[in-house]
XYZ file of C-alpha atoms in Angstrom:
662
model
C 0.000 0.000 0.000
C 1.410 3.484 -0.885
C 2.132 6.055 1.817
C -0.658 8.294 0.462
C -3.231 5.483 0.583
C -1.998 4.372 4.007
C -2.389 7.893 5.393
C -5.891 8.194 3.950
C -6.848 4.844 5.382
C -5.451 5.761 8.796
C -7.410 9.028 8.788
C -10.581 7.207 7.849
C -10.036 4.684 10.642
C -9.488 7.471 13.132
C -12.667 9.206 12.026
C -14.670 5.986 12.323
C -13.221 5.280 15.768
C -14.021 8.778 16.960
C -17.531 8.621 15.601
C -18.324 5.186 16.972
C -19.544 6.251 20.412
C -21.811 8.927 18.915
C -23.221 6.500 16.342
C -23.898 3.935 19.042
C -25.544 6.544 21.224
C -27.760 7.759 18.371
C -28.817 4.194 17.486
C -29.628 3.301 21.070
C -31.765 6.399 21.467
C -33.960 5.513 18.468
C -37.465 4.760 19.756
C -38.705 1.200 19.438
C -42.071 0.860 17.699
C -44.552 -1.055 19.843
C -48.219 -1.896 19.306
C -49.115 1.047 21.547
C -47.171 3.484 19.378
C -48.215 2.229 15.927
C -50.602 5.163 15.516
C -47.580 7.450 15.425
C -46.229 5.861 12.231
C -46.253 7.753 8.937
C -49.853 6.928 8.046
C -52.744 9.107 6.915
C -54.630 8.208 10.115
C -54.136 6.046 13.190
C -54.811 2.372 12.613
C -56.884 0.432 15.115
C -56.131 -3.002 16.509
C -57.493 -5.970 14.572
C -60.455 -7.338 16.558
C -60.014 -10.866 17.887
C -62.683 -13.330 16.677
C -65.699 -13.750 18.960
C -68.254 -16.538 18.792
C -71.208 -14.197 18.154
C -73.452 -13.831 15.088
C -72.524 -11.232 12.505
C -75.355 -8.682 12.109
C -76.595 -9.347 8.586
C -75.922 -11.407 5.482
C -73.019 -10.636 3.133
C -74.084 -10.570 -0.509
C -71.318 -11.914 -2.726
C -70.968 -12.204 -6.502
C -68.026 -13.524 -8.521
C -67.830 -13.034 -12.291
C -65.646 -15.757 -13.830
C -66.326 -14.969 -17.500
C -63.082 -13.092 -18.311
C -61.280 -16.217 -19.458
C -58.864 -14.611 -21.908
C -57.476 -12.224 -19.299
C -57.897 -14.757 -16.448
C -59.529 -12.205 -14.146
C -62.138 -13.017 -11.495
C -64.188 -9.916 -10.619
C -65.817 -9.765 -7.201
C -68.511 -7.544 -5.694
C -69.653 -7.779 -2.089
C -72.261 -5.922 -0.087
C -71.411 -6.143 3.603
C -73.918 -4.959 6.233
C -72.502 -2.782 9.021
C -74.242 -2.162 12.339
C -72.409 0.853 13.708
C -70.251 3.722 12.497
C -66.556 3.713 13.358
C -63.727 1.210 12.831
C -64.289 -1.883 10.670
C -61.540 -4.267 9.596
C -61.860 -6.534 6.574
C -59.689 -9.621 6.335
C -58.420 -11.565 3.333
C -58.092 -15.264 4.278
C -54.493 -16.043 5.191
C -54.395 -19.597 6.579
C -56.091 -21.699 3.926
C -57.842 -25.014 4.681
C -55.772 -28.040 3.712
C -52.662 -25.925 3.140
C -51.617 -25.903 6.805
C -49.866 -22.596 6.174
C -50.271 -18.868 5.529
C -50.736 -19.283 1.777
C -53.574 -16.871 0.977
C -52.422 -15.227 -2.308
C -53.192 -11.644 -1.342
C -50.570 -10.556 -3.860
C -53.175 -11.320 -6.547
C -55.863 -9.047 -5.072
C -56.141 -5.776 -7.016
C -58.456 -2.833 -7.572
C -59.898 -2.835 -4.054
C -62.577 -0.123 -3.846
C -65.055 0.478 -1.021
C -68.122 2.714 -1.299
C -71.207 3.508 0.773
C -74.198 5.620 -0.278
C -72.306 6.403 -3.485
C -69.240 7.793 -1.659
C -65.776 6.250 -1.470
C -64.441 5.049 1.847
C -60.655 4.895 1.784
C -59.065 1.810 3.318
C -55.799 1.541 5.233
C -53.770 -1.664 5.099
C -52.412 -2.817 8.441
C -48.668 -2.269 8.757
C -47.978 -5.556 10.533
C -50.703 -7.757 9.038
C -51.043 -6.998 5.304
C -54.077 -9.303 5.083
C -56.129 -6.728 7.056
C -57.770 -3.551 5.687
C -59.015 -0.898 8.120
C -62.068 1.247 7.325
C -63.721 4.130 9.179
C -67.476 3.786 8.589
C -69.337 7.143 8.505
C -72.544 7.714 10.452
C -75.707 6.767 8.578
C -74.092 3.913 6.635
C -75.821 0.523 6.974
C -73.840 -1.401 4.335
C -70.710 -1.032 2.254
C -70.031 -2.124 -1.311
C -66.674 -3.778 -1.899
C -65.208 -4.464 -5.343
C -61.889 -6.002 -6.387
C -60.286 -8.404 -8.836
C -58.407 -11.640 -8.355
C -55.691 -11.628 -11.014
C -55.234 -15.344 -11.552
C -52.042 -16.551 -13.182
C -51.302 -17.736 -16.740
C -48.880 -20.433 -15.536
C -48.143 -22.345 -12.353
C -44.673 -20.956 -11.637
C -45.872 -19.087 -8.522
C -49.558 -19.958 -8.099
C -51.802 -22.569 -9.649
C -53.614 -21.842 -12.891
C -57.295 -21.465 -11.924
C -58.764 -20.336 -15.241
C -58.432 -22.230 -18.514
C -60.354 -21.895 -21.782
C -62.779 -24.693 -20.879
C -62.849 -24.649 -17.056
C -62.447 -22.542 -13.925
C -61.656 -23.543 -10.345
C -63.340 -20.954 -8.106
C -61.869 -21.095 -4.596
C -63.862 -18.671 -2.477
C -61.093 -18.117 0.074
C -58.876 -16.594 -2.610
C -61.483 -14.094 -3.771
C -63.308 -12.811 -0.688
C -63.013 -10.307 2.171
C -64.793 -10.741 5.487
C -65.232 -8.695 8.681
C -62.778 -9.270 11.519
C -64.028 -9.948 15.035
C -66.168 -13.030 14.337
C -65.851 -16.788 14.010
C -66.141 -17.647 10.334
C -69.073 -19.992 11.042
C -70.977 -16.979 12.467
C -70.794 -14.918 9.255
C -73.659 -15.627 6.795
C -72.964 -15.265 3.074
C -75.324 -15.435 0.079
C -73.067 -16.194 -2.885
C -73.694 -16.113 -6.620
C -71.528 -16.650 -9.694
C -71.692 -15.298 -13.235
C -70.666 -18.186 -15.503
C -69.493 -18.253 -19.122
C -72.382 -18.952 -21.460
C -73.699 -22.497 -21.244
C -71.280 -23.711 -18.606
C -72.193 -26.207 -15.873
C -70.601 -26.654 -12.476
C -70.036 -28.889 -9.495
C -70.004 -27.803 -5.849
C -71.215 -29.020 -2.465
C -73.246 -25.817 -2.088
C -76.989 -25.966 -2.647
C -78.146 -24.053 -5.707
C -81.034 -21.701 -4.916
C -81.619 -20.599 -8.510
C -80.102 -20.560 -11.971
C -81.114 -17.534 -14.042
C -79.417 -17.803 -17.400
C -75.713 -17.883 -16.646
C -76.033 -16.628 -13.065
C -76.081 -19.314 -10.372
C -77.200 -18.293 -6.877
C -76.636 -20.461 -3.810
C -78.515 -20.818 -0.572
C -77.183 -18.646 2.228
C -74.547 -20.425 4.268
C -71.827 -19.468 6.714
C -68.386 -18.302 5.622
C -66.710 -21.461 6.929
C -68.958 -23.708 4.817
C -68.668 -21.444 1.775
C -64.876 -21.538 1.862
C -65.049 -25.303 2.380
C -67.210 -25.710 -0.755
C -65.249 -24.711 -3.901
C -66.616 -24.797 -7.430
C -65.343 -26.433 -10.608
C -67.149 -25.024 -13.648
C -66.638 -25.821 -17.288
C -67.856 -26.207 -20.831
C -67.463 -30.006 -20.740
C -69.104 -31.455 -17.669
C -70.626 -34.738 -16.496
C -72.061 -35.622 -13.085
C -72.212 -39.306 -12.120
C -73.851 -40.931 -9.091
C -71.270 -43.303 -7.538
C -73.161 -44.053 -4.328
C -73.992 -47.770 -4.096
C -76.128 -47.495 -0.946
C -79.415 -46.305 -2.385
C -79.399 -43.321 -0.005
C -81.795 -40.438 -0.741
C -80.725 -38.337 -3.713
C -79.950 -35.327 -1.554
C -77.341 -37.224 0.481
C -75.483 -39.211 -2.131
C -71.912 -39.227 -3.430
C -71.269 -37.839 -6.892
C -68.351 -37.657 -9.289
C -68.293 -34.293 -11.075
C -66.112 -34.644 -14.162
C -64.739 -31.752 -16.199
C -62.367 -31.949 -19.145
C -60.517 -29.815 -21.662
C -62.446 -31.668 -24.378
C -65.679 -33.664 -24.328
C -63.874 -36.938 -25.016
C -62.092 -36.708 -21.672
C -65.405 -37.384 -19.881
C -65.770 -40.880 -21.343
C -65.482 -42.945 -18.159
C -66.763 -46.474 -18.730
C -69.252 -48.287 -16.517
C -66.524 -50.655 -15.319
C -64.299 -47.736 -14.316
C -67.121 -46.010 -12.476
C -67.944 -49.210 -10.579
C -64.458 -49.048 -9.053
C -65.304 -45.637 -7.626
C -68.582 -47.050 -6.329
C -66.566 -49.776 -4.631
C -64.328 -47.112 -3.067
C -67.394 -45.416 -1.536
C -68.658 -48.773 -0.291
C -65.306 -49.726 1.242
C -65.125 -46.347 3.005
C -68.593 -46.964 4.469
C -67.430 -50.348 5.764
C -64.205 -48.874 7.167
C -65.669 -45.876 9.006
C -69.219 -47.073 9.616
C -70.659 -43.550 9.351
C -70.956 -40.547 7.067
C -70.295 -37.027 8.263
C -71.778 -35.129 5.341
C -75.182 -34.424 3.857
C -73.788 -34.928 0.366
C -70.301 -35.404 -1.109
C -69.097 -34.068 -4.454
C -65.820 -35.188 -6.024
C -64.679 -32.330 -8.283
C -62.400 -33.995 -10.814
C -60.875 -32.030 -13.703
C -59.118 -33.970 -16.456
C -56.804 -31.339 -17.836
C -53.302 -30.275 -18.749
C -54.317 -26.613 -18.885
C -55.420 -25.935 -15.293
C -53.030 -26.349 -12.359
C -52.809 -29.694 -10.616
C -54.475 -30.138 -7.241
C -55.644 -32.642 -4.669
C -57.309 -30.714 -1.847
C -59.704 -31.950 0.794
C -62.960 -30.447 1.983
C -65.629 -31.822 4.285
C -68.295 -32.450 1.648
C -66.204 -32.260 -1.522
C -62.661 -32.341 -2.837
C -60.713 -30.605 -5.596
C -58.835 -33.026 -7.836
C -57.124 -33.036 -11.209
C -55.878 -35.817 -13.434
C -54.387 -36.253 -16.870
C -56.716 -35.580 -19.849
C -56.548 -39.300 -20.656
C -57.208 -40.512 -17.093
C -60.201 -42.566 -18.266
C -59.490 -42.920 -21.966
C -55.918 -44.192 -21.420
C -56.758 -46.118 -18.275
C -53.600 -48.231 -18.017
C -51.413 -45.146 -17.702
C -53.446 -43.761 -14.802
C -52.692 -46.667 -12.439
C -50.261 -44.677 -10.299
C -52.670 -41.751 -9.958
C -55.800 -43.580 -8.834
C -55.017 -43.181 -5.135
C -55.792 -39.443 -5.196
C -59.579 -39.606 -4.804
C -59.511 -42.253 -2.032
C -57.026 -40.058 -0.139
C -59.144 -36.919 -0.410
C -62.328 -38.827 0.410
C -60.737 -40.179 3.601
C -60.118 -36.580 4.651
C -63.855 -36.096 5.089
C -63.465 -38.245 8.227
C -59.820 -37.582 9.120
C -58.973 -33.892 8.823
C -62.437 -32.422 8.421
C -64.892 -34.132 10.807
C -62.124 -35.172 13.210
C -59.347 -32.592 13.082
C -56.233 -31.827 15.125
C -57.316 -29.385 17.831
C -54.530 -26.975 16.925
C -55.910 -26.709 13.375
C -59.508 -26.054 14.439
C -59.199 -22.258 14.396
C -61.863 -19.567 14.826
C -61.392 -18.029 11.399
C -59.046 -18.069 8.446
C -56.625 -15.489 9.866
C -55.882 -17.212 13.160
C -52.531 -19.047 12.845
C -52.680 -22.801 12.478
C -50.374 -25.248 14.229
C -49.430 -28.560 12.669
C -48.253 -30.855 15.463
C -50.577 -33.708 14.445
C -50.221 -33.712 10.666
C -48.766 -37.224 10.970
C -52.337 -38.244 11.878
C -54.216 -35.774 9.662
C -52.171 -36.518 6.529
C -50.236 -39.630 7.521
C -53.173 -41.838 8.444
C -55.149 -40.418 5.529
C -52.294 -41.451 3.221
C -52.493 -44.925 4.740
C -56.257 -45.311 4.371
C -56.211 -43.710 0.924
C -53.844 -46.408 -0.349
C -55.752 -49.142 1.491
C -59.100 -48.013 0.047
C -57.567 -47.812 -3.432
C -56.570 -51.474 -3.076
C -59.774 -52.671 -1.415
C -61.906 -51.049 -4.124
C -59.841 -52.350 -7.036
C -58.682 -48.905 -8.146
C -55.237 -50.323 -7.385
C -54.522 -53.936 -8.191
C -52.610 -55.778 -5.491
C -49.342 -55.593 -7.505
C -49.807 -51.829 -7.906
C -50.515 -51.466 -4.179
C -47.373 -53.440 -3.329
C -45.287 -51.426 -5.776
C -46.595 -48.190 -4.266
C -45.608 -49.318 -0.768
C -42.203 -50.520 -2.002
C -41.459 -47.076 -3.438
C -42.331 -45.410 -0.126
C -40.288 -47.892 1.898
C -37.217 -47.577 -0.323
C -37.288 -43.798 -0.232
C -37.226 -43.695 3.567
C -34.825 -46.608 3.911
C -32.340 -44.511 1.917
C -33.141 -41.091 3.363
C -30.198 -39.613 5.345
C -32.084 -36.544 6.602
C -33.289 -38.464 9.665
C -29.757 -38.001 11.028
C -30.565 -34.399 11.952
C -34.309 -33.900 11.590
C -37.023 -35.948 13.252
C -40.338 -36.762 11.587
C -42.159 -34.604 14.158
C -40.267 -31.517 12.977
C -41.374 -32.005 9.371
C -44.938 -31.312 10.508
C -43.907 -27.654 10.745
C -42.441 -27.646 7.243
C -45.286 -25.737 5.613
C -44.947 -22.926 8.136
C -41.288 -22.591 7.103
C -42.297 -22.078 3.468
C -45.217 -23.793 1.855
C -43.995 -27.070 0.415
C -40.634 -25.582 -0.611
C -38.341 -28.589 -1.175
C -35.014 -26.754 -1.418
C -31.807 -28.413 -2.569
C -30.966 -31.972 -1.525
C -34.499 -32.979 -0.447
C -33.202 -36.289 0.915
C -31.221 -34.292 3.490
C -33.648 -31.436 4.105
C -36.730 -33.659 4.501
C -40.093 -31.921 4.251
C -43.763 -32.105 3.324
C -43.810 -35.629 1.923
C -42.511 -37.105 5.163
C -45.549 -36.421 7.319
C -47.564 -38.099 4.580
C -45.493 -41.086 3.522
C -43.171 -41.859 6.421
C -46.201 -41.503 8.676
C -47.976 -44.054 6.463
C -45.238 -46.503 7.444
C -45.815 -45.674 11.130
C -49.523 -46.485 10.776
C -48.775 -49.715 8.906
C -46.471 -50.581 11.799
C -49.320 -49.932 14.249
C -51.838 -51.905 12.189
C -49.662 -55.007 11.883
C -48.723 -54.831 15.585
C -52.397 -54.840 16.603
C -53.106 -57.730 14.229
C -50.111 -59.720 15.477
C -50.810 -59.224 19.184
C -54.545 -59.993 18.881
C -54.142 -62.959 16.481
C -56.047 -61.016 13.857
C -59.077 -60.267 16.011
C -58.397 -56.525 15.986
C -56.780 -54.071 13.568
C -56.413 -50.398 12.780
C -59.810 -50.692 11.075
C -61.271 -50.799 14.594
C -59.455 -47.586 15.464
C -60.803 -45.911 12.309
C -64.376 -46.888 13.087
C -64.161 -45.838 16.731
C -62.183 -42.621 16.293
C -63.580 -41.289 13.002
C -66.884 -43.129 12.691
C -68.880 -41.985 15.719
C -71.937 -39.695 15.518
C -73.215 -40.878 12.156
C -74.796 -38.000 10.255
C -73.101 -35.246 12.254
C -70.669 -33.024 10.371
C -69.755 -30.430 12.989
C -65.920 -30.550 13.212
C -64.366 -32.000 16.352
C -60.789 -31.408 17.525
C -58.491 -34.169 18.755
C -55.237 -34.234 20.717
C -52.282 -36.612 20.977
C -53.652 -38.046 24.200
C -57.014 -38.769 22.556
C -55.293 -40.614 19.699
C -53.382 -42.700 22.236
C -56.551 -43.417 24.246
C -58.415 -44.532 21.118
C -55.583 -46.910 20.192
C -55.595 -48.335 23.709
C -59.349 -48.876 23.455
C -58.657 -51.171 20.505
C -55.633 -52.927 21.992
C -53.772 -51.963 25.189
C -50.131 -51.101 24.462
C -47.622 -48.350 25.217
C -48.922 -46.357 22.271
C -47.532 -43.050 23.523
C -44.055 -44.584 23.603
C -44.623 -46.376 20.288
C -45.558 -43.132 18.532
C -42.959 -40.924 20.193
C -40.179 -43.417 19.373
C -41.036 -43.112 15.678
C -41.931 -39.425 15.557
C -38.834 -38.310 17.475
C -36.283 -40.726 16.006
C -33.224 -38.687 15.035
C -29.461 -39.173 14.844
C -27.008 -41.503 13.119
C -28.708 -44.618 14.492
C -32.287 -43.609 13.599
C -33.920 -45.852 11.023
C -37.005 -45.724 8.834
C -40.108 -47.355 10.412
C -40.184 -50.451 8.186
C -41.134 -53.004 10.848
C -44.751 -53.016 9.673
C -43.764 -54.403 6.294
C -41.870 -57.379 7.725
C -44.539 -57.986 10.381
C -46.946 -57.897 7.455
C -45.101 -60.831 5.878
C -43.002 -58.998 3.277
C -39.515 -57.494 2.949
C -38.020 -54.670 0.907
C -35.696 -55.829 -1.872
C -34.384 -54.359 -5.125
C -34.540 -55.565 -8.713
C -32.887 -54.466 -11.946
C -35.963 -55.326 -14.030
C -39.196 -53.596 -12.933
C -42.512 -55.157 -13.865
C -45.202 -53.363 -15.850
C -47.053 -52.584 -12.598
C -43.897 -51.216 -10.997
C -43.309 -49.039 -14.052
C -46.909 -47.801 -13.897
C -46.345 -46.654 -10.303
C -42.846 -45.250 -10.851
C -43.475 -43.592 -14.197
C -39.993 -42.055 -14.132
C -38.271 -45.424 -13.707
C -36.268 -45.048 -16.932
C -34.555 -41.927 -15.550
C -34.296 -43.157 -11.953
C -30.808 -43.954 -10.638
C -31.590 -43.040 -7.010
C -30.689 -46.436 -5.572
C -27.660 -47.014 -7.794
C -25.753 -43.795 -8.592
C -27.785 -41.558 -6.281
C -29.628 -39.211 -8.652
C -32.347 -38.977 -11.285
C -32.220 -37.475 -14.755
C -34.640 -34.765 -15.861
C -33.823 -34.612 -19.545
C -30.048 -34.193 -19.377
C -30.158 -32.467 -15.961
C -28.827 -34.353 -12.940
C -31.434 -33.906 -10.193
C -32.606 -35.261 -6.822
C -29.040 -35.942 -5.751
C -28.976 -38.294 -2.766
C -27.077 -36.723 0.132
C -24.071 -38.946 0.821
C -24.755 -41.084 -2.261
C -22.249 -41.929 -5.018
C -22.961 -38.786 -7.071
C -22.801 -36.591 -3.980
C -19.438 -38.121 -3.033
C -18.194 -37.201 -6.515
C -18.853 -33.556 -5.680
C -21.918 -33.314 -7.927
C -24.619 -30.854 -6.890
C -27.396 -28.905 -8.563
C -26.766 -27.437 -12.001
C -24.848 -30.252 -13.679
C -25.918 -31.934 -16.927
C -25.010 -35.302 -18.387
C -23.002 -35.008 -21.622
C -21.475 -38.433 -22.206
C -21.330 -41.961 -20.763
C -18.121 -43.914 -21.263
C -17.151 -41.632 -24.111
C -20.459 -41.798 -25.974
C -23.398 -39.383 -26.117
C -25.145 -39.359 -22.787
C -28.814 -40.232 -22.210
C -30.889 -42.125 -19.690
C -30.838 -45.192 -21.938
C -27.053 -45.007 -22.402
C -26.600 -44.688 -18.648
C -28.899 -47.662 -17.920
C -26.946 -49.770 -20.401
C -23.619 -48.752 -18.891
C -24.731 -49.457 -15.312
C -26.019 -52.860 -16.435
C -22.782 -53.659 -18.288
C -20.684 -52.751 -15.226
C -22.642 -55.041 -12.893
C -20.421 -57.643 -11.237
C -17.327 -56.516 -13.145
C -14.531 -54.032 -12.627
C -15.492 -52.159 -15.818
C -15.266 -48.387 -15.508
C -18.290 -46.115 -15.464
C -17.254 -42.639 -16.549
C -19.584 -39.704 -16.985
C -18.747 -36.425 -18.683
C -20.802 -33.727 -17.023
C -21.218 -30.009 -17.658
C -22.147 -26.959 -15.562
C -22.100 -23.638 -17.409
C -18.824 -23.608 -19.319
C -17.179 -26.169 -17.012
C -16.713 -29.834 -17.921
C -15.749 -32.690 -15.593
C -15.151 -36.386 -16.015
C -16.221 -38.436 -12.998
C -15.563 -42.145 -12.516
C -17.961 -44.243 -10.443
C -16.672 -47.330 -8.677
C -20.148 -48.884 -8.791
C -20.887 -52.444 -9.903
C -24.223 -53.457 -8.347
C -26.395 -52.758 -11.376
C -29.728 -50.969 -11.596
C -31.852 -51.047 -8.459
C -35.610 -50.542 -8.295
C -37.613 -51.269 -5.124
C -39.819 -54.336 -4.750
C -41.626 -56.098 -1.918
C -40.830 -59.801 -1.598
C -42.926 -62.320 0.316
C -41.326 -63.847 3.428
C -42.322 -67.479 3.163
C -43.755 -69.162 6.224
C -44.998 -65.941 7.855
C -48.564 -64.634 8.198
C -49.469 -62.505 5.168
C -51.024 -59.657 7.130
C -50.344 -57.136 4.393
C -52.553 -59.032 1.952
C -55.285 -59.111 4.600
C -55.014 -55.332 4.990
C -55.368 -54.781 1.247
C -58.271 -57.217 0.761
C -61.805 -55.773 0.374
C -64.105 -55.855 3.401
C -67.231 -57.969 3.017
C -69.234 -55.940 5.528
């Protein structure tokens, strides 16, 4: 450093040193903003506190209308008339914690054009500075209702939010296009909703239609909770099918509402529909009760609207491939979706974790029992798919093998217990991040929890010589109060007590051992598979059923080289696996295999050729303008998961998957 620069630097250091005490003093004297001083912020007027919800009736009925006809611009236009009882502060809320999302996912970023008027005059709103989902109003004297107008600017692609509007169908989710008054339980706020539909369109919803005047559908007044729990699928190509085999009255039956991009997508055959009837029948036999007045499967067969599988108490939102029915063989791996969402009517909606049974949609949710809410639903969804015939037994076994292999090879349990993954959505809604096998996340409280419940089921069966099973828990815990559909909250202790009522055991210890397992010695909960009479193995030649379940099998090297291929991109790198140990992370592409043009097929052939030999396996990979050659010392061939029967043991797993006769 030159003398001139050194002198300048020394002077600067001296100035900074001299100024430090003054800077620290000035910073420490800066006032701290508290709730009590928020009115002093730079706002046009003081903002009031957001009223806490009270269990009292809202004075009046909110009139609500959504116009979903602007398909080309994908805009939903909303108008609401909200009665007000008194002048003064009123806070309107946009739903933040959405049902079935277990997180603060309300897309308020898509709300635009918010305008409030009363008696022809504008009332200016003020957004809360700490809670941007709240809008404060000051209602003038003499005003008995306000008119609220805004737009929901739905998205043209699913990069940030799902596509809700397509040329031939719309998914109207009320919670994403509504404002409601703070200070009340959502079940205490009555709403009379109506929808302006594109010309000639039909729709499915669990709401009761009061009238249909041309293309305007009006629904019977209901409470905000039920409205938000009753979405609509509307479209140009629509078919409604009765899949209830019980002969119940028409007003309390189960229906399949099909929508498609084209009319041909609706062509479900009678044999296919009978499988869905069998699913309804098997659910009746499992739970022994219904907690709904009617149930509507909303099922869109589309590649133009965003994918979804979302539960509601008396309906569910589902999507499948356009050829779900017309190319039936290819849909084998996707047929577990509707049984899963149907199970949620009992587990998650009627019976719900107490910390998710909140007063309204802006009270924070907690997710400590998602391993029951989602995990046991995942279990029963797969079981019902098998018992109904939607999944053949080989498909059901292949599905379970995939789950077992994933968790048997997952290193993330070394630092993160299953219980902690229940909070994953609150950390960022279903954000997988890099190295998902190490991070763990959303899928774990579904699929690893499934293994926990299989473990419990086979334990009960083994210790009672088959006299009892988890079916008895399902009927006792979820199947009481037939006909009632008022939600009930449950706790960990109640789950344990219900298990003990079926078969006495240290269920609290059993569950905690599996939920809290963490560290280098923690293992996946696979005991239920072996107690069920099967074991996890690997094969280099998947069957047609295994390929139907693992549709990406041809690009799947997870259990050999420790990654998958997405085109030429190396993805899903297994933490600690062979590729990881070669220093490969995100952003690398496959260029060549053993000196020849790289592809999934070339890589499969090379891995197969190297099996049982000392032949080299060299990959040329590329990231940006960098190239690397990596050599794998791997000679165990391709590996795909499979369940293998343990001869001479009770086949409890087959019993679990078999249909119930009564």
